[in-house]
PDB file of C-alpha atoms in Angstrom:
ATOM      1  CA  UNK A1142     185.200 -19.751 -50.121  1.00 82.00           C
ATOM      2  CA  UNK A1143     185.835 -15.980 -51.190  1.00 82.00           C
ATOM      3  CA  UNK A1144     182.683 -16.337 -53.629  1.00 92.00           C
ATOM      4  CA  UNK A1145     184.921 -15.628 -56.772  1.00 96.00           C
ATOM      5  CA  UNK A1146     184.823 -18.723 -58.378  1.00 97.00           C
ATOM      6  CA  UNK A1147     187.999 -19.186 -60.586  1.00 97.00           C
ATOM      7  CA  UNK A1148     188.588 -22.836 -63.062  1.00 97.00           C
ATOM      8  CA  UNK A1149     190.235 -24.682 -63.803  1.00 97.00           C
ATOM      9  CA  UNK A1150     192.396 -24.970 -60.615  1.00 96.00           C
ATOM     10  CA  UNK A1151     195.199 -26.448 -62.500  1.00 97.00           C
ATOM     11  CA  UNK A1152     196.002 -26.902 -66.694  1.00 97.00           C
ATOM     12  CA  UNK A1153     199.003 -28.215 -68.247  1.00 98.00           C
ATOM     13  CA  UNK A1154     199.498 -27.588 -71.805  1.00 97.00           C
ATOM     14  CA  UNK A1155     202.023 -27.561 -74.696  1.00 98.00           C
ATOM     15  CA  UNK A1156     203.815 -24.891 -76.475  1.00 98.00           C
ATOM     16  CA  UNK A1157     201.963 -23.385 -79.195  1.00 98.00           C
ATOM     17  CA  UNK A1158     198.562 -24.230 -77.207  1.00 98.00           C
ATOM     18  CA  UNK A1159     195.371 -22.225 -76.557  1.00 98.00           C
ATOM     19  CA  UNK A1160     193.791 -22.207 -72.925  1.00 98.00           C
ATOM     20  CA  UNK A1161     190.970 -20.398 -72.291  1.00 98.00           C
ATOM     21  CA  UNK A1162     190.454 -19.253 -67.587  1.00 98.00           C
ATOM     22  CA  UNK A1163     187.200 -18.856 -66.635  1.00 98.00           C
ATOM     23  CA  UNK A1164     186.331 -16.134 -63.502  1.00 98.00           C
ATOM     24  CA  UNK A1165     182.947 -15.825 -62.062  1.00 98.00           C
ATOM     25  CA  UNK A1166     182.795 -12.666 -59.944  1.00 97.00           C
ATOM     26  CA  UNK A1167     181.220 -12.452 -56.403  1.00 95.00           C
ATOM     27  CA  UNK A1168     177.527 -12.155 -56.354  1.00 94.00           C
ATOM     28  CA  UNK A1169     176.740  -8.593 -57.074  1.00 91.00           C
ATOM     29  CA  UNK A1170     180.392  -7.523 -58.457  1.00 94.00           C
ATOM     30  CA  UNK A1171     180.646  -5.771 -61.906  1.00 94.00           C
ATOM     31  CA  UNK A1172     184.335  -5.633 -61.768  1.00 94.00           C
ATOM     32  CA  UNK A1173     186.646  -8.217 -62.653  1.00 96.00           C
ATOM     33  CA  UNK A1174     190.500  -7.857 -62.761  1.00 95.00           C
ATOM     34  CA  UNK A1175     193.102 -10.240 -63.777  1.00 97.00           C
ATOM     35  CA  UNK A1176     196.601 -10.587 -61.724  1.00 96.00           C
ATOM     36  CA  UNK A1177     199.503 -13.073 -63.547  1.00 97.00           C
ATOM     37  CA  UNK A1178     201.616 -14.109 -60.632  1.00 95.00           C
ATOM     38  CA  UNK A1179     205.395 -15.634 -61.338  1.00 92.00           C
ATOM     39  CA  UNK A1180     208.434 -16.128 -59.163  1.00 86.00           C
ATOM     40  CA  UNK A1181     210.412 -13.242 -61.105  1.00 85.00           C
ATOM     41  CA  UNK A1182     207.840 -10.925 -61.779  1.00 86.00           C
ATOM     42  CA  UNK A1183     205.864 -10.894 -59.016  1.00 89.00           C
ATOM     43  CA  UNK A1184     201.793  -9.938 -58.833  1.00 93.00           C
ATOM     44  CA  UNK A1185     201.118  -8.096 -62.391  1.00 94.00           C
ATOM     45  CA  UNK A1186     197.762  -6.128 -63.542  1.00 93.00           C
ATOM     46  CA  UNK A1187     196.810  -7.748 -66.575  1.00 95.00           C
ATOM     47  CA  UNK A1188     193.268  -6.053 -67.611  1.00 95.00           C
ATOM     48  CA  UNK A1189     190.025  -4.853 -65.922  1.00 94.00           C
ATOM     49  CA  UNK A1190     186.766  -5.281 -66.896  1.00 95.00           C
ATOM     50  CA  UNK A1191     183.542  -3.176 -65.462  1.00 93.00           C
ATOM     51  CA  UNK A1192     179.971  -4.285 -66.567  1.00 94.00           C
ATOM     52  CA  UNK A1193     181.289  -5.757 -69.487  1.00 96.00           C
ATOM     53  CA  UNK A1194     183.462  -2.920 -70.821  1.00 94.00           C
ATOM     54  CA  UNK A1195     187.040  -3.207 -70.729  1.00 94.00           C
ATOM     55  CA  UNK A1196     188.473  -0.064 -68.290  1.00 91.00           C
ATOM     56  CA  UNK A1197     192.093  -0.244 -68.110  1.00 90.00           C
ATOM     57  CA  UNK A1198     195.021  -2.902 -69.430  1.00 91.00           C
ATOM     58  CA  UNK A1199     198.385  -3.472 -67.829  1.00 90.00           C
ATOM     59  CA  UNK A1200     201.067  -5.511 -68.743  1.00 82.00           C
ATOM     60  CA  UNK A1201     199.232  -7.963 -71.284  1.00 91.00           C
ATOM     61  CA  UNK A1202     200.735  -9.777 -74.047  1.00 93.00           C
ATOM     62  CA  UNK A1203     199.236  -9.129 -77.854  1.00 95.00           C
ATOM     63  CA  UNK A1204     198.567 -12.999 -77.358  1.00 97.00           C
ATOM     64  CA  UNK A1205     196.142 -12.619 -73.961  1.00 97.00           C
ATOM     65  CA  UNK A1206     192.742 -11.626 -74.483  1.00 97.00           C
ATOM     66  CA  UNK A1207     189.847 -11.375 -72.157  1.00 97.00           C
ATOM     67  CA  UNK A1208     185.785 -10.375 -72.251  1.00 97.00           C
ATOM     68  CA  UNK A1209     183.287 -10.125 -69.586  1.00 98.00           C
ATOM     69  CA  UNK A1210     179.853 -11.193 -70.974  1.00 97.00           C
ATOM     70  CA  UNK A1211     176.441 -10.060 -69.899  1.00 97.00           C
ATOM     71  CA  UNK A1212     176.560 -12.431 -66.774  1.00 96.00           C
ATOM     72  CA  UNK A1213     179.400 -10.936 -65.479  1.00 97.00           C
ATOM     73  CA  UNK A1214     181.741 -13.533 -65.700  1.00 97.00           C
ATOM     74  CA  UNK A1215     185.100 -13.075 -67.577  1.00 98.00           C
ATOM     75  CA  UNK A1216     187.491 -15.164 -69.652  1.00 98.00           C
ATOM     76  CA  UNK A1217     190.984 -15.056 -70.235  1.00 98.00           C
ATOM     77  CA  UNK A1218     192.425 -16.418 -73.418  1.00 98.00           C
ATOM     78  CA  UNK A1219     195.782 -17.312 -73.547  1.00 98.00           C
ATOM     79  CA  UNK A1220     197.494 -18.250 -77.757  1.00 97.00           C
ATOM     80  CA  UNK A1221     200.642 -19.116 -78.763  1.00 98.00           C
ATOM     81  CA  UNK A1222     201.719 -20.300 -75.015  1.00 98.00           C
ATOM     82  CA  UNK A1223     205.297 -19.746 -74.476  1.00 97.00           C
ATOM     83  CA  UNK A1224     207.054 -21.779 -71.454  1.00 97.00           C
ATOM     84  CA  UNK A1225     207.344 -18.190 -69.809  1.00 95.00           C
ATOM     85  CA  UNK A1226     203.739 -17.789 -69.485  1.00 97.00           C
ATOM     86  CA  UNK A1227     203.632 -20.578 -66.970  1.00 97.00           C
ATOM     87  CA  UNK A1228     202.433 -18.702 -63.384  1.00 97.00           C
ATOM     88  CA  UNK A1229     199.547 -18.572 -61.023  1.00 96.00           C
ATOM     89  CA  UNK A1230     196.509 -16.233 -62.914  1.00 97.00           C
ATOM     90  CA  UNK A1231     193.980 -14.907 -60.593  1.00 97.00           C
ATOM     91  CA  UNK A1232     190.921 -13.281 -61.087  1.00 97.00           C
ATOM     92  CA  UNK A1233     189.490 -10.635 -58.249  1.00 96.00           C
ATOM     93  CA  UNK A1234     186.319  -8.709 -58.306  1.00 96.00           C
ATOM     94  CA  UNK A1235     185.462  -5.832 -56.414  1.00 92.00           C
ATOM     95  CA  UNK A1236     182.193  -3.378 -56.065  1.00 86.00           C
ATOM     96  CA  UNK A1237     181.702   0.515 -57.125  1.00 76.00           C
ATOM     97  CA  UNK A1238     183.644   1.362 -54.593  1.00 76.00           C
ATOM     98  CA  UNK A1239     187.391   0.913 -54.004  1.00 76.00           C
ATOM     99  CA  UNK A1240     187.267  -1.023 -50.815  1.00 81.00           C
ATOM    100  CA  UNK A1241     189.249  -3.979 -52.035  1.00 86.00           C
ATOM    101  CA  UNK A1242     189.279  -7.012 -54.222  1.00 90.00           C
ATOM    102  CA  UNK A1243     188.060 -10.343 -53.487  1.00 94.00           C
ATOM    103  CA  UNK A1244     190.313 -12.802 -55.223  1.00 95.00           C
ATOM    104  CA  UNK A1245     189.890 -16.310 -56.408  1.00 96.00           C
ATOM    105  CA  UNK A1246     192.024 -19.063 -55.632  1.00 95.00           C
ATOM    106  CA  UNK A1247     193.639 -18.747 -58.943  1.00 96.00           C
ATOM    107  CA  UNK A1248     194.674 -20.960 -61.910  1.00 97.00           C
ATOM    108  CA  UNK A1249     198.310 -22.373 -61.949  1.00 97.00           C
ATOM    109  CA  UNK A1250     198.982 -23.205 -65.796  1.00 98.00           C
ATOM    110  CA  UNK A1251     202.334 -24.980 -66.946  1.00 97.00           C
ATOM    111  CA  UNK A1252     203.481 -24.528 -70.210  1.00 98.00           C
ATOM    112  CA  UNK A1253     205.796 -27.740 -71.106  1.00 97.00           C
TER     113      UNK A1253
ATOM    114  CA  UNK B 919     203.058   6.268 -61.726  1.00 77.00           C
ATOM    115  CA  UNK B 920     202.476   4.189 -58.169  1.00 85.00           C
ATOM    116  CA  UNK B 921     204.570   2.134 -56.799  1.00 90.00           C
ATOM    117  CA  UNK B 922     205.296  -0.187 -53.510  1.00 94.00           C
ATOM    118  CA  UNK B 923     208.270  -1.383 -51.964  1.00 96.00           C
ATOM    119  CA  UNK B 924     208.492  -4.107 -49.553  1.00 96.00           C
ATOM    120  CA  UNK B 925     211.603  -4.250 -47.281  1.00 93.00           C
ATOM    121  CA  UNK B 926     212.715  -7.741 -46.451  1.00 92.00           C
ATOM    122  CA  UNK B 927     211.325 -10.554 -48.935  1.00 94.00           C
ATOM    123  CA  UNK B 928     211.476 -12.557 -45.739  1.00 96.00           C
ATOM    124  CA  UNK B 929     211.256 -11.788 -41.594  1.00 97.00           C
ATOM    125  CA  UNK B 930     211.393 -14.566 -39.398  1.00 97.00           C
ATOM    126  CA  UNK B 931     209.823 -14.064 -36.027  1.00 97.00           C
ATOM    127  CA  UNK B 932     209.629 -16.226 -32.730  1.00 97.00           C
ATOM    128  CA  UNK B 933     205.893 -16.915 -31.789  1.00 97.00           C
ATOM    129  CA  UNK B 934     204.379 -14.229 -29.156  1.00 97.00           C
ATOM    130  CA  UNK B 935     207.199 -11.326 -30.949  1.00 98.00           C
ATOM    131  CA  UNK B 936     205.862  -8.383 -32.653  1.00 98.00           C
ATOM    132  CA  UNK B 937     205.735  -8.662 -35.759  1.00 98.00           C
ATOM    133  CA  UNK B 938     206.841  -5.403 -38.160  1.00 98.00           C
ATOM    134  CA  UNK B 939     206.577  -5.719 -41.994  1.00 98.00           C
ATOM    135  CA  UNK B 940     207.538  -2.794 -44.095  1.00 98.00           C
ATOM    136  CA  UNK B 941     206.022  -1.229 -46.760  1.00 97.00           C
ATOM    137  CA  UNK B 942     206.732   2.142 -48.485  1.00 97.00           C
ATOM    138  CA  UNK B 943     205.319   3.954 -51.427  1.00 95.00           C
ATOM    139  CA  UNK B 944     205.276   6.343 -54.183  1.00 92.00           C
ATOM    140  CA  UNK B 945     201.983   7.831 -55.285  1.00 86.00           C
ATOM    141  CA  UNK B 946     201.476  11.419 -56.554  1.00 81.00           C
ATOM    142  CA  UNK B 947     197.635  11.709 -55.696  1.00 81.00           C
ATOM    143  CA  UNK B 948     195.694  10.347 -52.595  1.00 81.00           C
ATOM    144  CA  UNK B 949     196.660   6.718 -52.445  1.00 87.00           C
ATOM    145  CA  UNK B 950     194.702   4.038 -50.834  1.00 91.00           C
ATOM    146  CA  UNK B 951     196.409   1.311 -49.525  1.00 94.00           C
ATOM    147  CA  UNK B 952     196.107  -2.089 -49.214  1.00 95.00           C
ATOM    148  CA  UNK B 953     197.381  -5.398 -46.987  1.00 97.00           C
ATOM    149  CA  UNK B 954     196.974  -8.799 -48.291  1.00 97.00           C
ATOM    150  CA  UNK B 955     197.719 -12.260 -47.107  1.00 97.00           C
ATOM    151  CA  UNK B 956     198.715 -15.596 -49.435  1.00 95.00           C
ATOM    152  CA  UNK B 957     198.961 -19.115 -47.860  1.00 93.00           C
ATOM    153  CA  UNK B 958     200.460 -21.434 -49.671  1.00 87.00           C
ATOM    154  CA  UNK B 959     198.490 -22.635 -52.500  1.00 82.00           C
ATOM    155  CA  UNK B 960     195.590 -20.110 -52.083  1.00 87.00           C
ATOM    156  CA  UNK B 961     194.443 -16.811 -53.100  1.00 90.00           C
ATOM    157  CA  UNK B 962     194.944 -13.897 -51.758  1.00 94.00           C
ATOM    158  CA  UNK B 963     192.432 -12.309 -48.601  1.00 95.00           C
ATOM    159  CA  UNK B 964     192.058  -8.312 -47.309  1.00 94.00           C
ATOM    160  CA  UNK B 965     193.907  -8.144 -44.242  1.00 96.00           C
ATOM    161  CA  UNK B 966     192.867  -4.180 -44.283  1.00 96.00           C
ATOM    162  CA  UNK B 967     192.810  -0.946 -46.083  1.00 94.00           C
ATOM    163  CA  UNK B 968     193.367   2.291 -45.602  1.00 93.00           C
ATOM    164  CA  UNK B 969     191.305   4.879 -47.423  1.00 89.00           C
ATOM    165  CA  UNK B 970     190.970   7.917 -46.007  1.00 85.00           C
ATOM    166  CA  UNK B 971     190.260   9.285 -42.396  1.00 86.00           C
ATOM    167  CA  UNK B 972     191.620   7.218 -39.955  1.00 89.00           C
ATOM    168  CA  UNK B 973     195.434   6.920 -39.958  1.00 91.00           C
ATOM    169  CA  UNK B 974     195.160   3.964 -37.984  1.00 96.00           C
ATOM    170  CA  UNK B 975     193.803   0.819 -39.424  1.00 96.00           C
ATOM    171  CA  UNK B 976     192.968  -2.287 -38.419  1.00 96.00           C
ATOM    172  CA  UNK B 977     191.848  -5.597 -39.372  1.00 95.00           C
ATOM    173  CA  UNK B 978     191.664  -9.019 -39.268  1.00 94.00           C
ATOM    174  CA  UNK B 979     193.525 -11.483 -37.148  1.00 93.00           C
ATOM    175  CA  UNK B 980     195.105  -9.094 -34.671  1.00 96.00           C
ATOM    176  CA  UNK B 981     196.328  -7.022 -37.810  1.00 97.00           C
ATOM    177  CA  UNK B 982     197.046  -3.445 -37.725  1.00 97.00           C
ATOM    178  CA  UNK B 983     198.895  -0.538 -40.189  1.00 97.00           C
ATOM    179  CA  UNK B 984     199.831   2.953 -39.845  1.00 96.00           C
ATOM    180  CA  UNK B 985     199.590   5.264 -42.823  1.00 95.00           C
ATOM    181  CA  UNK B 986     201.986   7.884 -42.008  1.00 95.00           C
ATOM    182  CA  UNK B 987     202.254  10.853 -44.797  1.00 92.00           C
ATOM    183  CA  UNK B 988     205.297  12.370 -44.213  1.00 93.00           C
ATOM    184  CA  UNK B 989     206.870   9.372 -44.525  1.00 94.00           C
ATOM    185  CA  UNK B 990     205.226   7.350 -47.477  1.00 94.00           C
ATOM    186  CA  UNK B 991     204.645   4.337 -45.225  1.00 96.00           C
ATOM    187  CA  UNK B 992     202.068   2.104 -44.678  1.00 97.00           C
ATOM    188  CA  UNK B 993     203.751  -0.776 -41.794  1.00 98.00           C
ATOM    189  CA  UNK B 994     201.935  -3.878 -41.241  1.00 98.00           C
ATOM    190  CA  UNK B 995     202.223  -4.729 -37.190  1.00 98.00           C
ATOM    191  CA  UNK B 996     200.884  -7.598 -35.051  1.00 98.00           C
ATOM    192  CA  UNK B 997     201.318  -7.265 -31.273  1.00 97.00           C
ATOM    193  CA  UNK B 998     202.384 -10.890 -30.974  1.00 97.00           C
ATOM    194  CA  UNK B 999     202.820 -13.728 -33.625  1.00 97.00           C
ATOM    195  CA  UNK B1000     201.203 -16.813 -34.199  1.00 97.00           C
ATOM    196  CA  UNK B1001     202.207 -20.131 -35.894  1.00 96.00           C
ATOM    197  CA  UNK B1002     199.056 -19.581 -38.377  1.00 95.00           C
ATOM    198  CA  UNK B1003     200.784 -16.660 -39.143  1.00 97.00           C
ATOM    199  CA  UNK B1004     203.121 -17.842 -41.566  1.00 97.00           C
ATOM    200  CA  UNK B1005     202.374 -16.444 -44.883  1.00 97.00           C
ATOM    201  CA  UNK B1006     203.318 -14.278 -47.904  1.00 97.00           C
ATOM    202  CA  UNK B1007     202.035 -10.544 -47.385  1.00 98.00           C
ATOM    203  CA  UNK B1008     201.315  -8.099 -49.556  1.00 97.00           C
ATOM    204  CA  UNK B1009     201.312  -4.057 -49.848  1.00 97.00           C
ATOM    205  CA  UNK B1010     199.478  -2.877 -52.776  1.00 95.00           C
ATOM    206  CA  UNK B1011     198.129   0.789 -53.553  1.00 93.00           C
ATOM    207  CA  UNK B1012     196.130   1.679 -56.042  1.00 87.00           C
ATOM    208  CA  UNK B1013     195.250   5.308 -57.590  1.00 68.00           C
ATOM    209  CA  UNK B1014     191.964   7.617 -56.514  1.00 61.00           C
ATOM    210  CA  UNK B1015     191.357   9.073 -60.061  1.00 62.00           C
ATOM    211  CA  UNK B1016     191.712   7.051 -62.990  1.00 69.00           C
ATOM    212  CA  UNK B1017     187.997   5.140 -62.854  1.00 70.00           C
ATOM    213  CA  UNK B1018     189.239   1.555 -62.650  1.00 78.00           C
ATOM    214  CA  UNK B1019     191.521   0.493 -59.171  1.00 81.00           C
ATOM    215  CA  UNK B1020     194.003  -1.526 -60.499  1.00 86.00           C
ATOM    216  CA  UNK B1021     196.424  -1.826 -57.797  1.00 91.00           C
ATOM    217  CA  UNK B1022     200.152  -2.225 -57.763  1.00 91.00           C
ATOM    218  CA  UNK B1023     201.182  -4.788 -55.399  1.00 94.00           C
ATOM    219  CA  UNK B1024     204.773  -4.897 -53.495  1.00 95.00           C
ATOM    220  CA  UNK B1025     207.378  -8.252 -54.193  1.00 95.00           C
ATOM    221  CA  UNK B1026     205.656  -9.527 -50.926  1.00 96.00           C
ATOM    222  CA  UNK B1027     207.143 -10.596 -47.827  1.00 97.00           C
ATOM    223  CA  UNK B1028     207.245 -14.111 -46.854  1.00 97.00           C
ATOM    224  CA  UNK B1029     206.895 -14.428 -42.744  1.00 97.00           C
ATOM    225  CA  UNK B1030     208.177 -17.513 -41.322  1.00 97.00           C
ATOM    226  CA  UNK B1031     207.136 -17.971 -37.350  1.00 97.00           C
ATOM    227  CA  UNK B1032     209.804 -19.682 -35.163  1.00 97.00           C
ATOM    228  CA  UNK B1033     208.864 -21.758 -32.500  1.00 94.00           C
TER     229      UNK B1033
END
């Protein structure tokens, strides 16, 4: 157990559909960053959040969203889910410092 | 902008061989550098990092890397391989300046240990 907790593990959904990850960080971690993984396109920065304010944003669709709320854990909302958005989506926190993430075990979402 | 290349998307190895995965990059300030490790169906864990002093890093599992300047690498070696060591690994370097360390992370390299 790396201590970031990520759910659900797995979600299967529809075209058109709504899912919403869930990412609590490691006790004591105010950053959270999102990862989409896929076969073609590899590990990809989707957004960081420090304390609750977003700090940076990679490749994220108009249609992804995320927050970080006052406890620290973080949501990613996912609209208008296209069968390409099926991948693995982790979550990873880290500390102040830059001595590494700790990732969750990730959420694998098909689109069908 | 950063980026990571991974040579070989996949080594095979006999068990007890050294194992050599190669990772270059491309980073115009200070990088810090990064190893991870994916088996199958999980996240991914720190093998070890590379910040700054040091040149020589090592970590877990018999794990070490060289960051050598001059030549923008940052090799992942293991004196001698292991069945548990079959994995997907991971260079990934991320940017000393910018206030948030997103890192950029290689196209992996899947090892597969023969026995």
């Amino acid at each position: 157990d790396s201590g970031v907790t990520q759910t659900p593990k797995h979600l299967i959904t529809a075209t058109g559909q709504r899912v919403t990850l869930r990412c609590s960080p490691r006790s004591g971690d105010l950053s959270v960053y999102w990862y989409q993984q896929s076969l073609d396109q590899g590990l990809q920065f989707l957004i960081h959040y420090y304390n609750g304010e977003e700090r940076a944003k990679g490749n994220i669709l108009e249609r992804f969203s995320a927050q970080q709320f006052p406890d620290l854990h973080s949501e990613l909302n996912l609209s208008s889910l296209e069968l390409g958005d099926s991948a693995l989506y982790f979550c990873a926190s880290s500390g102040t410092a830059n001595y590494g993430y700790t990732f969750g075990s990730g959420t694998r979402l098909t689109v069908v | 902008a950063q980026s990571v290349t991974q040579l070989g998307s996949h080594v095979s190895v006999s068990e007890g061989a050294l194992v050599l995965l190669r990772c270059n990059y491309s980073s115009s300030v200070p990088p810090y550098l990064f190893w991870y490790v994916q088996y199958p169906n999980q996240g991914l864990q720190l093998l070890l990092k590379y910040t700054t002093g040091a040149t020589l890093v090592k970590g877990i599992n018999g794990f070490e890397a060289e960051f050598k300047k001059s030549e923008t690498s940052f090799h992942l070696t293991k004196p001698s391989a292991h069945m548990s060591d079959a994995a997907e690994y991971f260079c990934a370097v991320s940017d000393t300046t910018s206030g948030t360390y997103k890192y950029i992370f290689g196209t992996g390299t899947r090892l597969k240990v023969l026995a």
